mmCIF file of C-alpha atoms in Angstrom:
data_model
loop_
_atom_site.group_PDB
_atom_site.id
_atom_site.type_symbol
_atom_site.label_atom_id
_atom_site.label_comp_id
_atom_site.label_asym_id
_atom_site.label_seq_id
_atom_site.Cartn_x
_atom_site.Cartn_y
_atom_site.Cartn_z
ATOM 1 C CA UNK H 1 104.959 71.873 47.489
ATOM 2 C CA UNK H 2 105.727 74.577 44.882
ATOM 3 C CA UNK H 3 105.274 73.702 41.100
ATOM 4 C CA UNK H 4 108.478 76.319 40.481
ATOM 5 C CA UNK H 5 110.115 73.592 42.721
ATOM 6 C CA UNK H 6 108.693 70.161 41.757
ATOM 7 C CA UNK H 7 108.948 68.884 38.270
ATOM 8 C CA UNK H 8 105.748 68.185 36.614
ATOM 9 C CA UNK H 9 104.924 64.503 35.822
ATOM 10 C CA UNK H 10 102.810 63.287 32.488
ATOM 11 C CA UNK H 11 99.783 61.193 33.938
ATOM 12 C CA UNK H 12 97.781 58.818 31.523
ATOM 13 C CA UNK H 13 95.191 56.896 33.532
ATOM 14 C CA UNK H 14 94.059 53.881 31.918
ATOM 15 C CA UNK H 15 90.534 52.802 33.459
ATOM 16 C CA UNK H 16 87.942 54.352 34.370
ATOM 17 C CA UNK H 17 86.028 52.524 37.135
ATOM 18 C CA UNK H 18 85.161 53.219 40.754
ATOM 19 C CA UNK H 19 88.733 53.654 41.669
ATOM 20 C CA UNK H 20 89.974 55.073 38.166
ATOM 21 C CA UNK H 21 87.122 57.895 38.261
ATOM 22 C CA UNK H 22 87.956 58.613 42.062
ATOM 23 C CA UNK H 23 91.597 58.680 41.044
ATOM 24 C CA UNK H 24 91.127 61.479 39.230
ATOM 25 C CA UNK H 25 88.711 63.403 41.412
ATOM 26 C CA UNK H 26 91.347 63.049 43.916
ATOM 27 C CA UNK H 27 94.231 64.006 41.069
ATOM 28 C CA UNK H 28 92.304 67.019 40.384
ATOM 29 C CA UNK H 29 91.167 68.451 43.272
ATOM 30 C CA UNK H 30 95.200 69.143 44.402
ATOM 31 C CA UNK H 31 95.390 72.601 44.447
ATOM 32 C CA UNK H 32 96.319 74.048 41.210
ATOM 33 C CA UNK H 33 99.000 75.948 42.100
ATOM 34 C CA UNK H 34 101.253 73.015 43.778
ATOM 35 C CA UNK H 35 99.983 69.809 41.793
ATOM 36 C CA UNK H 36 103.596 68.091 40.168
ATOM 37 C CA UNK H 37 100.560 66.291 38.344
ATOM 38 C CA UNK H 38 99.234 67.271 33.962
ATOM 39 C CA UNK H 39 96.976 64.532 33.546
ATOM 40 C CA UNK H 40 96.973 64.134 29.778
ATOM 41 C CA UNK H 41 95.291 61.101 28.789
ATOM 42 C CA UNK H 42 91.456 58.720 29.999
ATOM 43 C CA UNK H 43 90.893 55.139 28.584
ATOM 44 C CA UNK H 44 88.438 53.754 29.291
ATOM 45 C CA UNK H 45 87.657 49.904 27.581
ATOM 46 C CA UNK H 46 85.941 51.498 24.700
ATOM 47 C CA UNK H 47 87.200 54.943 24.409
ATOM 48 C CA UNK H 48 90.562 57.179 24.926
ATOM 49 C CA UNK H 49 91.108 61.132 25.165
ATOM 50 C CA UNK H 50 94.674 62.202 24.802
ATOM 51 C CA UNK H 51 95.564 65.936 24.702
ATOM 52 C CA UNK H 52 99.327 66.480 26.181
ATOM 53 C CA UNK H 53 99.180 70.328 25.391
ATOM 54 C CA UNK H 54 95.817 70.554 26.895
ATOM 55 C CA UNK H 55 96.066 68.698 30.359
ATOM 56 C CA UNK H 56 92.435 68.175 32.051
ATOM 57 C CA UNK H 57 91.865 70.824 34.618
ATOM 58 C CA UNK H 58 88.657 70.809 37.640
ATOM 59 C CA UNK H 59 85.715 71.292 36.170
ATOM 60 C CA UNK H 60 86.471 70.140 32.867
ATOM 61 C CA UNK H 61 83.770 67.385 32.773
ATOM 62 C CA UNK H 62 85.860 64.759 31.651
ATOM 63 C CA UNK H 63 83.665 61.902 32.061
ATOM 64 C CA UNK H 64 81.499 63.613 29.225
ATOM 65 C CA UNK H 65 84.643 64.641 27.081
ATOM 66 C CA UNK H 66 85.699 61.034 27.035
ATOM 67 C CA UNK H 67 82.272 59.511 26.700
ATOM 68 C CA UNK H 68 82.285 61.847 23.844
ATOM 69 C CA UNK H 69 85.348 60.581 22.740
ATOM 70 C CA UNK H 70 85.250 58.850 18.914
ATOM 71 C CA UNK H 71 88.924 57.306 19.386
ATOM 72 C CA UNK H 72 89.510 53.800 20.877
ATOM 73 C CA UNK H 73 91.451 52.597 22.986
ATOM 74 C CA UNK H 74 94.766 51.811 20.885
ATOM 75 C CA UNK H 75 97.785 50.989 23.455
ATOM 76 C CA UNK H 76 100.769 50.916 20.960
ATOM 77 C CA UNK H 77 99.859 54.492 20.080
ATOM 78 C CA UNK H 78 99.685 55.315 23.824
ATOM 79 C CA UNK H 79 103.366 53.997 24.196
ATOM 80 C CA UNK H 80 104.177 55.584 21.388
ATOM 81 C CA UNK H 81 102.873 58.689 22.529
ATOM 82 C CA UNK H 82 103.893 58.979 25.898
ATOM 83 C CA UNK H 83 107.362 57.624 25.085
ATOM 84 C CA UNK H 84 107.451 60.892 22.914
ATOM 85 C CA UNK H 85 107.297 62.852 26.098
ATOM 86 C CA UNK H 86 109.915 61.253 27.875
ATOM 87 C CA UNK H 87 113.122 63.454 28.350
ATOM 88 C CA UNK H 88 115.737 63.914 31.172
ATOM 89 C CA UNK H 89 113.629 67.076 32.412
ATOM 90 C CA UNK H 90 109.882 65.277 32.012
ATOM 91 C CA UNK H 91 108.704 62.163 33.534
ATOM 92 C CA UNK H 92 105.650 60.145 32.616
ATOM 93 C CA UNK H 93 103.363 57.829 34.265
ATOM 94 C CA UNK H 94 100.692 55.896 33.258
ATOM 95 C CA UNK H 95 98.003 54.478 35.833
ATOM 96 C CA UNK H 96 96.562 51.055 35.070
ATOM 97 C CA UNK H 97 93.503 51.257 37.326
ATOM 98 C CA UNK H 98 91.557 48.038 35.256
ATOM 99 C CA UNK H 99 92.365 44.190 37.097
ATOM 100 C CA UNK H 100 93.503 42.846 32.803
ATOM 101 C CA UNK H 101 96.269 40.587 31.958
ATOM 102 C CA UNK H 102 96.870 41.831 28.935
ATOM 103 C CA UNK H 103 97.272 45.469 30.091
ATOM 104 C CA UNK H 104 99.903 43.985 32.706
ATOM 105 C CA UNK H 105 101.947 42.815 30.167
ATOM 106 C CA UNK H 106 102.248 46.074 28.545
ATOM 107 C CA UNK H 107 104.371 47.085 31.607
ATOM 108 C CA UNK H 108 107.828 45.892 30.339
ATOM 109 C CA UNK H 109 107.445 47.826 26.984
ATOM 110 C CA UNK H 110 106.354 50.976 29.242
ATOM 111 C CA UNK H 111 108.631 50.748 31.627
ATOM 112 C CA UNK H 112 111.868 50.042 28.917
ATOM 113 C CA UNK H 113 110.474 53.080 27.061
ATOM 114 C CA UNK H 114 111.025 55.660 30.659
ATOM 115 C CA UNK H 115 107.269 55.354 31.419
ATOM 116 C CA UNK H 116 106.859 54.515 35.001
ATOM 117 C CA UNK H 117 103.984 52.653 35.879
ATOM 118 C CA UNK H 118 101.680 52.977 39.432
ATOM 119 C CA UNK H 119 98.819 50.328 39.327
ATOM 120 C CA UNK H 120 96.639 48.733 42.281
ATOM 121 C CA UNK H 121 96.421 45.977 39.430
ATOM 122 C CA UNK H 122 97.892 42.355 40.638
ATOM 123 C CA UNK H 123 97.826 40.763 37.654
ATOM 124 C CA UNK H 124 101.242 41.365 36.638
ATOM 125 C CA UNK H 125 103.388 41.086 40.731
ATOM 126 C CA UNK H 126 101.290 37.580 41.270
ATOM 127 C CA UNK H 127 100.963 36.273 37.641
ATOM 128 C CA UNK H 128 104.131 33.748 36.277
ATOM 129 C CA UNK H 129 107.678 34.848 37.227
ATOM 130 C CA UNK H 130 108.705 35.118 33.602
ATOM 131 C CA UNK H 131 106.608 38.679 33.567
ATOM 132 C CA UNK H 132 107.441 39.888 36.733
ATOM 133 C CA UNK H 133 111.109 39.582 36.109
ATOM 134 C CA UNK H 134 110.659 41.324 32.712
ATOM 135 C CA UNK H 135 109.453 44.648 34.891
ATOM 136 C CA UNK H 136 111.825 43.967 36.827
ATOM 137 C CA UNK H 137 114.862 44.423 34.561
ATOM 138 C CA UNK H 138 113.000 46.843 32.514
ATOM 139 C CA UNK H 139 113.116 49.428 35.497
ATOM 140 C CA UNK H 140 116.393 48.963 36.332
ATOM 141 C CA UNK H 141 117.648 49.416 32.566
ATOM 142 C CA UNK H 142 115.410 52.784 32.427
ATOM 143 C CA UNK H 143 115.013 53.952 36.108
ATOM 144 C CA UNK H 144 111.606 54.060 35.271
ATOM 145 C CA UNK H 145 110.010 53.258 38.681
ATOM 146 C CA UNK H 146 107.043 50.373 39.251
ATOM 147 C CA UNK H 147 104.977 51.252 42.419
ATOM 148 C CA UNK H 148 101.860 49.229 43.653
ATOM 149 C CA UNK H 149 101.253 50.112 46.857
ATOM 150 C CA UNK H 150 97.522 49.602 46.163
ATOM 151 C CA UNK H 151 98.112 45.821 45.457
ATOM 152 C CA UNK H 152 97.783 44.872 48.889
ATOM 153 C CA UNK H 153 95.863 46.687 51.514
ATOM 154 C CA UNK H 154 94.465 49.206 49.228
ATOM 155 C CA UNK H 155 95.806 52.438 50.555
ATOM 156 C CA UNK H 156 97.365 50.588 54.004
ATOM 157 C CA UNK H 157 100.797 51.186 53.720
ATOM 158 C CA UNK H 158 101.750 47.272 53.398
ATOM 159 C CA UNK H 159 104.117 47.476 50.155
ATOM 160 C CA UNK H 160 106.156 50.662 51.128
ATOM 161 C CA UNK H 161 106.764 49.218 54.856
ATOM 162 C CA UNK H 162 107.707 45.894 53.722
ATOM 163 C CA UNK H 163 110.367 47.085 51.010
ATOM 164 C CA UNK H 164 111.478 49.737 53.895
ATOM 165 C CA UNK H 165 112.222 46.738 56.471
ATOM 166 C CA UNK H 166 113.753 44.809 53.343
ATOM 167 C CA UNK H 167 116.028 47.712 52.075
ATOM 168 C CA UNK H 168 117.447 48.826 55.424
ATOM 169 C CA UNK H 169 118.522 45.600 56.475
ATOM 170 C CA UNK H 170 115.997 44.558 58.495
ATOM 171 C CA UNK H 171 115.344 40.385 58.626
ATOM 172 C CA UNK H 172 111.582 39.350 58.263
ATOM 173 C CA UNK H 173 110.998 36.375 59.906
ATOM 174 C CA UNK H 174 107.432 36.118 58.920
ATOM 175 C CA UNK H 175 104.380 38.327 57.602
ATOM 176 C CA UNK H 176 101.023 36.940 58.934
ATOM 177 C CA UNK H 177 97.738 38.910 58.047
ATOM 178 C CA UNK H 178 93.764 39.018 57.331
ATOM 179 C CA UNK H 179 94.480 40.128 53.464
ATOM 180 C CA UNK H 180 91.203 39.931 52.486
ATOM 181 C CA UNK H 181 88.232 42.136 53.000
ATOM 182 C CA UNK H 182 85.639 39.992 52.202
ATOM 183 C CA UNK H 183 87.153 36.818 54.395
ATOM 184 C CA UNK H 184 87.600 39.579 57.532
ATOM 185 C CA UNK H 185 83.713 40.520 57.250
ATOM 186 C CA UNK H 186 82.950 36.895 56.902
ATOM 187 C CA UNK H 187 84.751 35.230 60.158
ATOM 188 C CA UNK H 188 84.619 38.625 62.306
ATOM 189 C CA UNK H 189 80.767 37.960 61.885
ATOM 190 C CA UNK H 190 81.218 34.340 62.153
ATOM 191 C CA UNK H 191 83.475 33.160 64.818
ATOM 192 C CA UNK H 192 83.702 35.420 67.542
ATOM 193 C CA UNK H 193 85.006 33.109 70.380
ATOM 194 C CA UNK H 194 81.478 31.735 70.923
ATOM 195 C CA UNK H 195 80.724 28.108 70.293
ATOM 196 C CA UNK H 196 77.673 28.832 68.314
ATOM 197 C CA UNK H 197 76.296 31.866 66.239
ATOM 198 C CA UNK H 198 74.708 32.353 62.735
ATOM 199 C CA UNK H 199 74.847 29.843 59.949
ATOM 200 C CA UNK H 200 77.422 30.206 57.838
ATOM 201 C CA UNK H 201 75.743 30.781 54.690
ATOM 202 C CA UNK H 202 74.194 33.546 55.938
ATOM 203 C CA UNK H 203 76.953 35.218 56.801
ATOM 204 C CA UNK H 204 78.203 34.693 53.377
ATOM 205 C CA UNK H 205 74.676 35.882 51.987
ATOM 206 C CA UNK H 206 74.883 38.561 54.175
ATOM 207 C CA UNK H 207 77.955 39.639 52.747
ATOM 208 C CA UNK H 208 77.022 39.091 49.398
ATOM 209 C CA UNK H 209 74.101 41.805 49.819
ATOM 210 C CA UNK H 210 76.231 44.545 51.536
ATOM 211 C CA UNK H 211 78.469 44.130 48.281
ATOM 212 C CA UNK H 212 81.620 42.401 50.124
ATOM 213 C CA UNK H 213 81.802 39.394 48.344
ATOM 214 C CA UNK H 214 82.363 39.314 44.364
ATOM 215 C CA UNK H 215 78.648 38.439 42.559
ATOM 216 C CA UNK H 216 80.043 34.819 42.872
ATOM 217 C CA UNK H 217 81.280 34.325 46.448
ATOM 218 C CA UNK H 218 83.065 31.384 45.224
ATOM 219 C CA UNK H 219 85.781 34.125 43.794
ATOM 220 C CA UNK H 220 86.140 34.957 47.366
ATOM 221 C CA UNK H 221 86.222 31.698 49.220
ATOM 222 C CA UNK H 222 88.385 30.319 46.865
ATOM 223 C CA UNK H 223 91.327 32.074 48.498
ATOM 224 C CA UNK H 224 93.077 33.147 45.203
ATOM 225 C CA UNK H 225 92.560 37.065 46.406
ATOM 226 C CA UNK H 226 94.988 36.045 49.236
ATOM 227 C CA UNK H 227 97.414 34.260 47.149
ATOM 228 C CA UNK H 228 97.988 36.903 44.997
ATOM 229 C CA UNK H 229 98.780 38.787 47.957
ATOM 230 C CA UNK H 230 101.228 36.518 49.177
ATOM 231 C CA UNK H 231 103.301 36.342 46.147
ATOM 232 C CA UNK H 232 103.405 39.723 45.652
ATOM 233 C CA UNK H 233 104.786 40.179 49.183
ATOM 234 C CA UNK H 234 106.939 37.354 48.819
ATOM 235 C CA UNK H 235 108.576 38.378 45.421
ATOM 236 C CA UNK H 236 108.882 42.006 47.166
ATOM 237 C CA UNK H 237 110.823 40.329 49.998
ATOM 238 C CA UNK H 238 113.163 37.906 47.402
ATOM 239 C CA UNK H 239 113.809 40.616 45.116
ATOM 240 C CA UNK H 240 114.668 43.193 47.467
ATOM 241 C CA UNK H 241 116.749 41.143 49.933
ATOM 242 C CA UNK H 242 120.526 41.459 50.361
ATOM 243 C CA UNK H 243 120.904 37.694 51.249
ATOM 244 C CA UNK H 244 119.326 34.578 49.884
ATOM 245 C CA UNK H 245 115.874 33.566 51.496
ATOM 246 C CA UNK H 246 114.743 30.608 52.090
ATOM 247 C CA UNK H 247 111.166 31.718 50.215
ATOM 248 C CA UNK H 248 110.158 29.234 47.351
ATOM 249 C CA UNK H 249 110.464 31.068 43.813
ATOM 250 C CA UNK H 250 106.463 31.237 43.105
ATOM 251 C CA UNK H 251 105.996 30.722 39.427
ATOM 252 C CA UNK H 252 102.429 32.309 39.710
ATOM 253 C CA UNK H 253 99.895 32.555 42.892
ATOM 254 C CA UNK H 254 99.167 29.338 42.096
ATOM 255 C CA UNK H 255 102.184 27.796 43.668
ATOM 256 C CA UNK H 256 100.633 28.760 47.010
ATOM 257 C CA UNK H 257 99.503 26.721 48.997
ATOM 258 C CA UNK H 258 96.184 27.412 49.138
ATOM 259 C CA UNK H 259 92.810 26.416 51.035
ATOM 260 C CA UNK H 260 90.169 26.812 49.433
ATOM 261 C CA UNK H 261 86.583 27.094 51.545
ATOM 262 C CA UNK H 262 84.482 26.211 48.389
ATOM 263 C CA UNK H 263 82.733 22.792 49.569
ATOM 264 C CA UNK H 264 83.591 20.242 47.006
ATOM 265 C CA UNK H 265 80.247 19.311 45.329
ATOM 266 C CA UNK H 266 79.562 23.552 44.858
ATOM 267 C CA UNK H 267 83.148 24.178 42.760
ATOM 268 C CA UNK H 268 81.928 24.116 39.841
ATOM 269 C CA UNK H 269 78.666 25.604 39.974
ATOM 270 C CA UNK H 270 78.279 28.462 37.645
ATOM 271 C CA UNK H 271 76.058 31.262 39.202
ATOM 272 C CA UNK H 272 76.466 33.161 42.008
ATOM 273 C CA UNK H 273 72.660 32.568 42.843
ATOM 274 C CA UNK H 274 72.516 28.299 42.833
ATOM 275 C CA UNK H 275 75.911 28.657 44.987
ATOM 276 C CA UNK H 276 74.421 30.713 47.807
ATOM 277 C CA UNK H 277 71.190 28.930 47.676
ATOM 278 C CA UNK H 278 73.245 25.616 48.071
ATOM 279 C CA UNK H 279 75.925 26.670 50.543
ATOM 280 C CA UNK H 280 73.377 25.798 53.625
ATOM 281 C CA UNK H 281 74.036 22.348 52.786
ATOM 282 C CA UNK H 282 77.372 22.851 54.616
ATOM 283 C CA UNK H 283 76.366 24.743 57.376
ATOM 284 C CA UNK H 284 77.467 21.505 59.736
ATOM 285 C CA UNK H 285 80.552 21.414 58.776
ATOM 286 C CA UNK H 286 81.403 25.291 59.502
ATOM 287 C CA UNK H 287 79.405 24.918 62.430
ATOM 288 C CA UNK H 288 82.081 21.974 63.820
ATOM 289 C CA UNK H 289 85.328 24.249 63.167
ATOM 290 C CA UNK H 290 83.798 27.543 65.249
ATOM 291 C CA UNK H 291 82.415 24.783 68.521
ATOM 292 C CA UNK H 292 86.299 23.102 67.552
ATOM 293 C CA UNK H 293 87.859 26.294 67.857
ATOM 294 C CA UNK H 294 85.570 28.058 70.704
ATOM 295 C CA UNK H 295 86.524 24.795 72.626
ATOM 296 C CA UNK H 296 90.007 26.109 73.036
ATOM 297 C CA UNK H 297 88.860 29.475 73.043
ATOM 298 C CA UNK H 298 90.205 30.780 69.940
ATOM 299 C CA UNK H 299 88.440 31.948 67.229
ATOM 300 C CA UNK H 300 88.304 31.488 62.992
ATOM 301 C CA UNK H 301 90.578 33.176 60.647
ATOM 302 C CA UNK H 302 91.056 32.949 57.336
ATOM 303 C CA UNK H 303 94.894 34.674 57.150
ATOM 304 C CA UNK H 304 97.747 34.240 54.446
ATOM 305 C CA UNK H 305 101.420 33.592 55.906
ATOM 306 C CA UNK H 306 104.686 34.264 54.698
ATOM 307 C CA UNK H 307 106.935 32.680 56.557
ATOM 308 C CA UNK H 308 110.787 33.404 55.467
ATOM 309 C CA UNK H 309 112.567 31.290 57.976
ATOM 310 C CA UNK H 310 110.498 28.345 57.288
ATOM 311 C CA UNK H 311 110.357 28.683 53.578
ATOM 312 C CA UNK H 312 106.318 28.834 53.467
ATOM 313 C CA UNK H 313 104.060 31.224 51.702
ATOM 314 C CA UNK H 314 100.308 29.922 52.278
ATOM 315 C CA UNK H 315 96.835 30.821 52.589
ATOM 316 C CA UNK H 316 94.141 29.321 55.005
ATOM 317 C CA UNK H 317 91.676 28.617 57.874
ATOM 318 C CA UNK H 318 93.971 29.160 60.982
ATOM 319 C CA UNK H 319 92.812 29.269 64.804
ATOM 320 C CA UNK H 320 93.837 32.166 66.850
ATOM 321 C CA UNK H 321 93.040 32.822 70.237
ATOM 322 C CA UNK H 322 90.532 35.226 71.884
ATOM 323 C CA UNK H 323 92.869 37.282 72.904
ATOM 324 C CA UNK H 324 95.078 37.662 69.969
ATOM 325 C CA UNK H 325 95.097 41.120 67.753
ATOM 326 C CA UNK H 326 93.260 39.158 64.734
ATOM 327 C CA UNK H 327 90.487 38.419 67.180
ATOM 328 C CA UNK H 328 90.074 41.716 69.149
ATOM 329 C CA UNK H 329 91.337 43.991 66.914
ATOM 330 C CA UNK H 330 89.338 43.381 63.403
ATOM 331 C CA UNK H 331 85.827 44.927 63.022
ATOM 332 C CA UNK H 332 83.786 45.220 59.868
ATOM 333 C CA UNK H 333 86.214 44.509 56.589
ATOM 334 C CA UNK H 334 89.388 45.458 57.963
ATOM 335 C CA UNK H 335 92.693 44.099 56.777
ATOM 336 C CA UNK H 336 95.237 43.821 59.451
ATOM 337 C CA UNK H 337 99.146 42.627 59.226
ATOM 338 C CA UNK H 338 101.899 41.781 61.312
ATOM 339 C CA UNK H 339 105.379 42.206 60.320
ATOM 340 C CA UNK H 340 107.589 39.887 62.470
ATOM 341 C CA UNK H 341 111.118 41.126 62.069
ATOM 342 C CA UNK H 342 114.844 41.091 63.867
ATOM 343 C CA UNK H 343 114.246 44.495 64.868
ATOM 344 C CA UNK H 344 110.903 44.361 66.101
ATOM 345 C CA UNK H 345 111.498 41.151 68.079
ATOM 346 C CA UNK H 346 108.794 40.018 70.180
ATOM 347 C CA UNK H 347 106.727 42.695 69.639
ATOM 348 C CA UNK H 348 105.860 42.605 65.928
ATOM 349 C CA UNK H 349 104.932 46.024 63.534
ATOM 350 C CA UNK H 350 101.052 45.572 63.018
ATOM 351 C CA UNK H 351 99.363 47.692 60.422
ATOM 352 C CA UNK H 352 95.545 47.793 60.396
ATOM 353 C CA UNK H 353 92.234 49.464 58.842
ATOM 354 C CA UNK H 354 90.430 49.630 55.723
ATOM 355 C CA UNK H 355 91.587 46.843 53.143
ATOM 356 C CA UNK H 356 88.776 47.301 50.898
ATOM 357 C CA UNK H 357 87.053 50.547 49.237
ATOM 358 C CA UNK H 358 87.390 52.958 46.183
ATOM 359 C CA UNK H 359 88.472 55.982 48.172
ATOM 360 C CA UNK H 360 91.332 54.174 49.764
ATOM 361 C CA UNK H 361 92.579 52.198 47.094
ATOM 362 C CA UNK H 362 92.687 55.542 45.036
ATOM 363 C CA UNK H 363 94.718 57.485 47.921
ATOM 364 C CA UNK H 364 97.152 54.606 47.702
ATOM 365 C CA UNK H 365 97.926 54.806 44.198
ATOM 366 C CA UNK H 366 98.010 58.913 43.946
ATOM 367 C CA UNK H 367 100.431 58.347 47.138
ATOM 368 C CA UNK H 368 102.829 55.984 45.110
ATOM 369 C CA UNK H 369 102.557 59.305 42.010
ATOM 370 C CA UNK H 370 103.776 61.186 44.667
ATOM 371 C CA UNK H 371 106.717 59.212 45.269
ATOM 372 C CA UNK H 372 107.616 59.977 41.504
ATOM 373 C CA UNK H 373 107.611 63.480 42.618
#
């Protein structure tokens, strides 16, 4: 790649965190010479550095420029800004590395304005219809592009293969996956074909400590992660489709049908702490569904489904057998998905690693920049 080749792209990266701050080690350590990429403006939730004539180079210590920073964060000006830079010959891009509603609604105004916008955010593909539709007319009035790759599957390449089957014609029958991390570590560790093992709650502890669970492993057993999954593949799938599916329009994630592994008397208890120290409580009942499910040698997976044919998206404890990919083929965190499709047949496209991790989710989103290239 040759910058007197490439046209160079704006970048304004909004958040900072573990995957913000590796998105721009990884930004900045492309070679000088052939990065497409200025990036031109940090926010972070309580400061902002914007310098368009200035772009931040390696070496530039820009965590201590912006902590240095005396402007906040002010995201009409940004708009305003970046929409300034917008011409036939210059695109722009802003990153929204931070998991906030409100700065997912600020995608429609970007977008109408020639921004394009890359995010691993979910908020605004798995939040009510009504917004999702807004970015999606906003992008085709502007050809400002949306790309969230990082949504699902961190930097797996889930999205991009899914709207590839979709826009060449391909029929998906059905997409069937471990989408979440934390639920893979859990039941890999859990239910491994063998009628007994360790407790339940201390595999959930256990994945608590090694940082795989949220502080309150109620976020993760509540199965929302996977929903918002699912409607983000399913409203890629509806949207992109040349026929009418038989998919239900999802107003939010919430319209899946979701099970939830929170036991009833623990849903409402508010620390992360009393919850683990209570979940023993249940042990017998988790213990039943792995001796259930070893019985008929399968084992326990909690996997999300979207099943076009049948008109199903949903998200739950299913029973697989020992011999099945989602049983032999998972270790540690993975994420692992099958695409069942026309053209694949009876032998279904399987993508599989790493669901989970700042690294990965960062290569994911500066791969979707690329595509702007």
């Amino acid at each position: 790649m040759s910058t007197s080749t490439t046209s160079q792209i704006f970048v304004a990266v909004v958040g900072v965190g573990l995957v913000g701050s590796e998105l721009v080690e990884q930004l900045l350590a492309i070679p000088q010479q052939t990065t497409p990429f200025k990036l031109i403006s940090l926010t972070s939730s309580s400061r902002t550095i914007f310098d368009a004539a200035n772009p931040i180079q390696p070496g530039s210590q820009w965590k201590e420029k912006l902590a240095a920073s005396t402007e906040k964060p002010d995201f009409a000006l940004l708009t305003q800004k970046l929409a300034g830079l917008v011409s036939p010959n210059q695109k722009v891009a802003v990153v929204d590395n931070t998991s906030s509603d409100d700065i997912a609604k600020l995608y429609p105004g970007w977008l109408e304005n020639g921004i394009s916008v890359v995010t691993p955010n979910k908020k605004a593909f798995s939040g009510e219809l009504g917004l999702y539709e807004r970015i999606l007319s906003a992008s085709k009035a502007s050809g400002a592009r949306f790309l969230n790759e990082s949504t699902v599957g961190a930097g797996l390449p889930v999205i991009s293969t899914l709207k590839e089957l979709v826009t060449t014609g391909d029929k998906v029958v059905k997409v069937e996956g471990v989408f979440s991390g934390t639920m893979s570590y859990i039941f890999n560790n859990f239910s491994t074909g063998a009628a007994d093992g360790p407790a339940f709650s201390s595999v959930v502890a256990v994945a608590r400590e090694k940082g795989y669970t949220e502080p309150h492993p109620a976020d993760d057993l509540n199965g929302f992660d996977v929903a918002r999954k699912l409607t983000i593949l399913a409203r890629t799938i509806s949207s992109g489709s040349r026929i009418l599916t038989a998919l239900p329009t999802l107003q939010s994630f919430h319209s899946v049908q979701t099970q939830s592994l929170i036991p009833a008397p623990l849903e409402n208890i508010p620390t992360g702490d009393e919850f683990i120290s209570r979940l023993p409580e249940f042990d017998a009942h988790f213990s039943k569904l792995r001796a259930d499910a070893s019985a008929e040698s399968k084992v326990l997976r909690f996997v999300g489904v979207v099943d076009v044919e049948g008109g199903v998206v949903k998200a739950g404890l299913e029973k697989y057998s020992t011999s099945h990919p989602f049983a032999t083929s998972l270790g540690g965190s993975d994420n692992i998905i099958m695409f069942h499709t026309e053209r694949y047949g009876a032998r279904p496209l399987i993508v599989q690693g790493a669901g989970a991790g700042a690294a990965v989710t960062a290569m994911g989103v500066l791969g979707d920049l690329f595509k702007l290239v």
